[in-house]
C-alpha positions as protocol buffer text, in pm:
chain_id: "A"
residue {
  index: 1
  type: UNK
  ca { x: 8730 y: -12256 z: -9326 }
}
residue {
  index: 2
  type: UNK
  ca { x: 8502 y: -12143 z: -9036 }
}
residue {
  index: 3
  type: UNK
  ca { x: 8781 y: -11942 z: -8908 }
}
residue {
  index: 4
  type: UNK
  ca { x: 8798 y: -11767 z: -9247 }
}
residue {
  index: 5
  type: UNK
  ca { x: 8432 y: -11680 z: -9260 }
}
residue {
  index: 6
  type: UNK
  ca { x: 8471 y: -11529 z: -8909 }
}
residue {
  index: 7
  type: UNK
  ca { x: 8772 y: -11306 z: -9070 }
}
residue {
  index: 8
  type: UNK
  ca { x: 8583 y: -11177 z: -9335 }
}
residue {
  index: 9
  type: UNK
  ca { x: 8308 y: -11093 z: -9148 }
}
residue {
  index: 10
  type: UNK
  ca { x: 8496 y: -10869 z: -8940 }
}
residue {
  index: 11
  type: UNK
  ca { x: 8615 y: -10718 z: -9249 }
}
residue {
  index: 12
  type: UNK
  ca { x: 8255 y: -10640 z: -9353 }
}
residue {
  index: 13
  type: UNK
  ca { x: 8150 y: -10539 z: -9071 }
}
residue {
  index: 14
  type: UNK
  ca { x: 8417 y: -10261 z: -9017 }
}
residue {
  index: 15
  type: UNK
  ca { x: 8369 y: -10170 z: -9338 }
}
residue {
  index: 16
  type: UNK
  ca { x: 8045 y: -10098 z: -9312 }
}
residue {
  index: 17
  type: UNK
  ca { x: 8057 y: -9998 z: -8986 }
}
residue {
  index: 18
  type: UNK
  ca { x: 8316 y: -9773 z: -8993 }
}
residue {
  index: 19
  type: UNK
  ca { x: 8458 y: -9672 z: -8647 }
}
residue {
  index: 20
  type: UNK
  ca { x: 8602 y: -9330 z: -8573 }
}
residue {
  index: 21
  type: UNK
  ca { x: 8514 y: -9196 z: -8970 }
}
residue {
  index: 22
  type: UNK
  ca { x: 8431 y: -8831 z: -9011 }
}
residue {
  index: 23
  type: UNK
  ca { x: 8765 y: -8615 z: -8948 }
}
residue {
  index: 24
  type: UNK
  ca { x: 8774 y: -8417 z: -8628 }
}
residue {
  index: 25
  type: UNK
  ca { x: 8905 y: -8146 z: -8463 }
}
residue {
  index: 26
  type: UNK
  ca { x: 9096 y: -8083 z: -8295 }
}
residue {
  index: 27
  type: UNK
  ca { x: 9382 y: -8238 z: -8398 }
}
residue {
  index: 28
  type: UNK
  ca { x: 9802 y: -8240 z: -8423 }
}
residue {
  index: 29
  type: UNK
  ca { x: 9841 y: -8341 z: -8767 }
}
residue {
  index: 30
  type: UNK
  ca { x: 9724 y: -8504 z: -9092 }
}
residue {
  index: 31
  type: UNK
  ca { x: 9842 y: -8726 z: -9368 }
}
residue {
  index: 32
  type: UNK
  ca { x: 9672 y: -8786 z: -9680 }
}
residue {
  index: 33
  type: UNK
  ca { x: 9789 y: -9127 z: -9836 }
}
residue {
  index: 34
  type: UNK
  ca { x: 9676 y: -9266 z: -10165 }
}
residue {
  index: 35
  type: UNK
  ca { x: 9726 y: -9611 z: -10324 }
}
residue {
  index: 36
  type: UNK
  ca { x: 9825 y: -9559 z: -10646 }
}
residue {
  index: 37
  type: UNK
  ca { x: 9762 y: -9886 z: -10767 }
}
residue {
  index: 38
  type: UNK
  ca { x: 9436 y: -9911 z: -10729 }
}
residue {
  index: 39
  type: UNK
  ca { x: 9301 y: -9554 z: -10590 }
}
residue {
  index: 40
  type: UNK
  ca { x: 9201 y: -9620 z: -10259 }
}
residue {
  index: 41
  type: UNK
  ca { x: 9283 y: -9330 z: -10050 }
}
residue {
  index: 42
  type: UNK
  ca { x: 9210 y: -9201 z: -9708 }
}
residue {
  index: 43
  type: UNK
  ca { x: 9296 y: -8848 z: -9499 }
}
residue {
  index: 44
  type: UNK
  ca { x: 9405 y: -8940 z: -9150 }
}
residue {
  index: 45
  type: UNK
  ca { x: 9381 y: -8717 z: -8800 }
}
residue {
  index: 46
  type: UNK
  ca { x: 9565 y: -8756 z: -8493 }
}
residue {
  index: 47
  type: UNK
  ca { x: 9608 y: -8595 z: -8145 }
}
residue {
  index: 48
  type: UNK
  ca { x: 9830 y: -8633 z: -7912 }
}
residue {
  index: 49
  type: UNK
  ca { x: 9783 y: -8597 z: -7562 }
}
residue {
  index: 50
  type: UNK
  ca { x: 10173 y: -8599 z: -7318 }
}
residue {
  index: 51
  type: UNK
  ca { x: 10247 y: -8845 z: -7094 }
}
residue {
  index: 52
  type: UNK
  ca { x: 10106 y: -8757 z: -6803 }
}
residue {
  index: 53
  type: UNK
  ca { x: 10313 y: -8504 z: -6614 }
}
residue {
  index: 54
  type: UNK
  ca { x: 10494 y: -8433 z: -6902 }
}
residue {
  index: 55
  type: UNK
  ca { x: 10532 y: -8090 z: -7097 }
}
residue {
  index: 56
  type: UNK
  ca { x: 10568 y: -8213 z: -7462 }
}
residue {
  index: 57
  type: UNK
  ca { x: 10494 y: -8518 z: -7681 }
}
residue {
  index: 58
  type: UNK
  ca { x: 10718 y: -8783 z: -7709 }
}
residue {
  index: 59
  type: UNK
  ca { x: 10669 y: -9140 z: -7770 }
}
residue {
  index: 60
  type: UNK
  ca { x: 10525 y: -9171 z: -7396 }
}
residue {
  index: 61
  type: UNK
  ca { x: 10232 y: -8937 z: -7548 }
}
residue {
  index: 62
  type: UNK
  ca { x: 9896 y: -9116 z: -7551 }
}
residue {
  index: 63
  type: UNK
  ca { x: 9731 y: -9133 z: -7903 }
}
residue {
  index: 64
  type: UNK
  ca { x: 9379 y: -8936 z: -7750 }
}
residue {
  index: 65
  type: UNK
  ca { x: 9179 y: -8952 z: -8082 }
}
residue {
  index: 66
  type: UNK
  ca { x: 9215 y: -9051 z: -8478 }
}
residue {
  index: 67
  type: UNK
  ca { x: 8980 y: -9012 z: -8717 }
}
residue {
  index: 68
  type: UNK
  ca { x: 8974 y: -8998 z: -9061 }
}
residue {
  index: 69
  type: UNK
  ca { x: 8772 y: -8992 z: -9408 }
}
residue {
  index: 70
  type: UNK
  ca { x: 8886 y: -9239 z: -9704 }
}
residue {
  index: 71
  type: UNK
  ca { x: 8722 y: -9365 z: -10033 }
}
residue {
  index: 72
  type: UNK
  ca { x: 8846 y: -9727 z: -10171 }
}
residue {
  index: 73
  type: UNK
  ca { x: 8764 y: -10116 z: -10115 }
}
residue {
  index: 74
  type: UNK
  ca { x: 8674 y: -10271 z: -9787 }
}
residue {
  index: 75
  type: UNK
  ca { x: 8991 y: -10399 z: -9677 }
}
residue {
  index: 76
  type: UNK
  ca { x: 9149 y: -10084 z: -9653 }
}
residue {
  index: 77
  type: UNK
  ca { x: 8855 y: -9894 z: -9553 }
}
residue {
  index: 78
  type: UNK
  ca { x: 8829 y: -10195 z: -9265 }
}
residue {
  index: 79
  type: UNK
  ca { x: 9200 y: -10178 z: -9180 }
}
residue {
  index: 80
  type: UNK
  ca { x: 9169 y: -9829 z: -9141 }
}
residue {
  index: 81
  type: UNK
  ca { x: 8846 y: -9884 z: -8873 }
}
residue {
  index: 82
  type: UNK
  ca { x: 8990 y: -10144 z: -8676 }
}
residue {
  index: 83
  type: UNK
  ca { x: 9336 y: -9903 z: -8656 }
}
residue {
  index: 84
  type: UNK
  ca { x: 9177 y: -9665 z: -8446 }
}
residue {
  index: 85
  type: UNK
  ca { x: 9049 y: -9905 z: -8258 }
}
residue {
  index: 86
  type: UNK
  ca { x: 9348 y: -10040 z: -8169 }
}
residue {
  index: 87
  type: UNK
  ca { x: 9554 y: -9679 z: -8108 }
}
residue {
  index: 88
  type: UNK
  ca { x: 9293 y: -9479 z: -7973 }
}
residue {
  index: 89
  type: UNK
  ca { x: 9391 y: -9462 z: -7578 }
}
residue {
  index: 90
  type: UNK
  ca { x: 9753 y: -9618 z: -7604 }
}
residue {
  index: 91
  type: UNK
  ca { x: 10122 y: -9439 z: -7594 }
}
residue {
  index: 92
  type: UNK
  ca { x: 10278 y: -9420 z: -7905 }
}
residue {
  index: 93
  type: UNK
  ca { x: 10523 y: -9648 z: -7837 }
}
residue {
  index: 94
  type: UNK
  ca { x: 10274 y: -9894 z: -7828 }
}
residue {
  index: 95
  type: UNK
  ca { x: 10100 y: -9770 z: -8115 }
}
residue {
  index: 96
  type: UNK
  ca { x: 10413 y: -9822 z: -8311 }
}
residue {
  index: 97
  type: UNK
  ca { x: 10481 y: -10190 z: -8183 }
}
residue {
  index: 98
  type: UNK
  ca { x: 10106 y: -10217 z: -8259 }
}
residue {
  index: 99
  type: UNK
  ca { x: 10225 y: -10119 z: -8613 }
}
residue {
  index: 100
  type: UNK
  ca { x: 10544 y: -10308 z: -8634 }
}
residue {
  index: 101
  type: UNK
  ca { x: 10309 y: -10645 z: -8552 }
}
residue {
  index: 102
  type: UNK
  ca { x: 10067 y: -10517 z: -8826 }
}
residue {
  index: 103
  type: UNK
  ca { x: 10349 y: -10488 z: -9068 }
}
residue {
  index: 104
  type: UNK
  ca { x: 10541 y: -10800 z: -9026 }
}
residue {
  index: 105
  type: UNK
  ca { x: 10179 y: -10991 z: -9092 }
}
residue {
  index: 106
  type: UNK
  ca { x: 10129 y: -10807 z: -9403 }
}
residue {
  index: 107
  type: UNK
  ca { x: 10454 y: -10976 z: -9494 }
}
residue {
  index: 108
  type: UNK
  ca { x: 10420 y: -11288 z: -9344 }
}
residue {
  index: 109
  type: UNK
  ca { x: 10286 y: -11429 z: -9716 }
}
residue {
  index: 110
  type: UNK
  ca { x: 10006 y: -11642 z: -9503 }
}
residue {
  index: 111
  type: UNK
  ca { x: 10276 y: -11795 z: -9304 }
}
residue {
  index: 112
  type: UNK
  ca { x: 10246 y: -11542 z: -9005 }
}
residue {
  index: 113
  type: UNK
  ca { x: 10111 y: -11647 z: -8680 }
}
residue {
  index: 114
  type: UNK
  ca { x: 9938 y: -11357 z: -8548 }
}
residue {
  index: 115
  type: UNK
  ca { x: 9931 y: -11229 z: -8188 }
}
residue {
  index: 116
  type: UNK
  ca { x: 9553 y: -11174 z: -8096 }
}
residue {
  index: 117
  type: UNK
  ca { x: 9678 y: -11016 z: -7785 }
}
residue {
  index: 118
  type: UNK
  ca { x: 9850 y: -10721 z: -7962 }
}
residue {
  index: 119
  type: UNK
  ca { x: 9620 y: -10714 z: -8306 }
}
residue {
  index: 120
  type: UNK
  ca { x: 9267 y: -10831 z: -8171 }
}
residue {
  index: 121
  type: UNK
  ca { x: 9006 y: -10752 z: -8485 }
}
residue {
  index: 122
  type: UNK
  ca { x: 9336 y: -10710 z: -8720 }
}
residue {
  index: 123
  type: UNK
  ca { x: 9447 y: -11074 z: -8725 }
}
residue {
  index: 124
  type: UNK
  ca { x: 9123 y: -11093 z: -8994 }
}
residue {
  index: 125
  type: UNK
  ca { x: 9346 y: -10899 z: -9169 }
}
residue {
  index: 126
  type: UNK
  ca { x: 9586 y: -11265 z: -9191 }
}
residue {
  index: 127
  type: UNK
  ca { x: 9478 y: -11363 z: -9518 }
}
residue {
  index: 128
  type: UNK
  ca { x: 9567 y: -11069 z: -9701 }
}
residue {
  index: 129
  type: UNK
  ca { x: 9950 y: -11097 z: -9715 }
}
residue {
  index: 130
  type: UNK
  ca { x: 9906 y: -11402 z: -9924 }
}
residue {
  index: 131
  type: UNK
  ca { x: 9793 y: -11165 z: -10195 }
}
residue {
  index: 132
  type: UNK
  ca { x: 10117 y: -10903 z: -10237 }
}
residue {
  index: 133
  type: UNK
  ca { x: 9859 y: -10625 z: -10464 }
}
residue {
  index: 134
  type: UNK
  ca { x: 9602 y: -10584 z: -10147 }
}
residue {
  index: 135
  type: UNK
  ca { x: 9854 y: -10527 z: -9888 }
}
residue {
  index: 136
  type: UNK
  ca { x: 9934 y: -10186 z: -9978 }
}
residue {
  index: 137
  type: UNK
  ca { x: 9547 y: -10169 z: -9905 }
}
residue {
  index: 138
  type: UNK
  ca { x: 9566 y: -10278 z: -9607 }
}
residue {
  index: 139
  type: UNK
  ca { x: 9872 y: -10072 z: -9487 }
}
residue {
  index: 140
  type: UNK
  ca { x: 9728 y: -9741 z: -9631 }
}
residue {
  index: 141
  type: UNK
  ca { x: 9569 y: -9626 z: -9299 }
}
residue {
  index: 142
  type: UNK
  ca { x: 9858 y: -9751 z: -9104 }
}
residue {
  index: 143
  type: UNK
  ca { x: 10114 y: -9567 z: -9296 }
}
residue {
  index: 144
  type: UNK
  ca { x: 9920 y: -9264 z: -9282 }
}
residue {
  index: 145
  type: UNK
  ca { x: 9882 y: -9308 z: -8868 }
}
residue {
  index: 146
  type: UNK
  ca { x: 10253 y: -9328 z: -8875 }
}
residue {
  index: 147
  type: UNK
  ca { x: 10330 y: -8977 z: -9072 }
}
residue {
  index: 148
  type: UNK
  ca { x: 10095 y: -8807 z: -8866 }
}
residue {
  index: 149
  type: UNK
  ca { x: 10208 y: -8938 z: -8560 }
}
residue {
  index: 150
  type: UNK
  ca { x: 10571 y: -8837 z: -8713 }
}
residue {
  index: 151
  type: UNK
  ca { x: 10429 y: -8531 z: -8812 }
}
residue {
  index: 152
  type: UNK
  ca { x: 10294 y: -8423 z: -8431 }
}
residue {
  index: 153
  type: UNK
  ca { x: 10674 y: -8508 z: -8306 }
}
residue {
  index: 154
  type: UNK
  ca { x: 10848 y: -8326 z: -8496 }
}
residue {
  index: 155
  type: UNK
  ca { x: 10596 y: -8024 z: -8417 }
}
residue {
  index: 156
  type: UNK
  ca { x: 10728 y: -8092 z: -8092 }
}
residue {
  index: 157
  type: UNK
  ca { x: 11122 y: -8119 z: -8173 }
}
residue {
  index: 158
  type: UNK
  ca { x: 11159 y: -8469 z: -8080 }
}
């Protein structure tokens, strides 16, 4: 149980804490996702930055800033927090493992062993994907990371 009061406080504090909120410029693209089910919705900034000694963005491209703005409950006001966290300052390519990792615990139905190494603050996230209507909530900032990523690279032609 201690382990679950430890998760939820992380939650909290993200959520009222906020890191990264406020939408900046400048930026490659934005997504604006909303949860239908219940509302929650959040606009999402991202900029790229090439590899270095690159010309153009490609999955090498480092993730140099995301910020957004959203409106909904704490765990996917949280989830989007500890997101940029996690992207701000890696490739892509990581950013999208990062994702993949994020996405399979969503789905894990509370039988998911997460990997602190890869999801640090989102492994309080765990409990969630026993309850299948607050996962979307948790996703929503994710998803929205990964169309404006998508959105950057195809700016780009790749």
């Amino acid at each position: 149980m201690q382990l679950d009061a430890m998760y939820q406080e992380i939650i909290l504090d993200h959520y009222r804490n906020p890191h990264h909120k406020g939408l900046r410029d400048p930026h490659d693209a934005e997504a604006h996702h909303v949860n239908p089910t219940c509302g929650d919705e959040v606009t999402l900034r991202v900029a790229l930055t090439p590899a270095q000694g690159e010309a153009g963005l490609d999955d090498r491209a480092v993730v140099s800033d995301v910020s957004y703005e959203g409106m909904g409950c704490s765990i996917s006001q949280a989830s989007t927090s500890v997101l940029t966290d996690l992207l701000i300052g890696r490739t892509v390519a990581e950013g999208l493992r990062t994702l993949e990792a994020f996405n399979e615990l969503m789905h894990s139905k509370g039988k998911g062993e997460p990997d602190e190494e890869v999801l640090e603050d989102a492994v309080a996230f765990a409990g969630v994907s026993k309850y299948p209507a607050r996962i979307k909530c948790a996703l929503l900032g994710w998803m929205a990371w990964k169309d404006a990523v998508a959105q950057s690279l195809e700016k780009e032609g790749v």
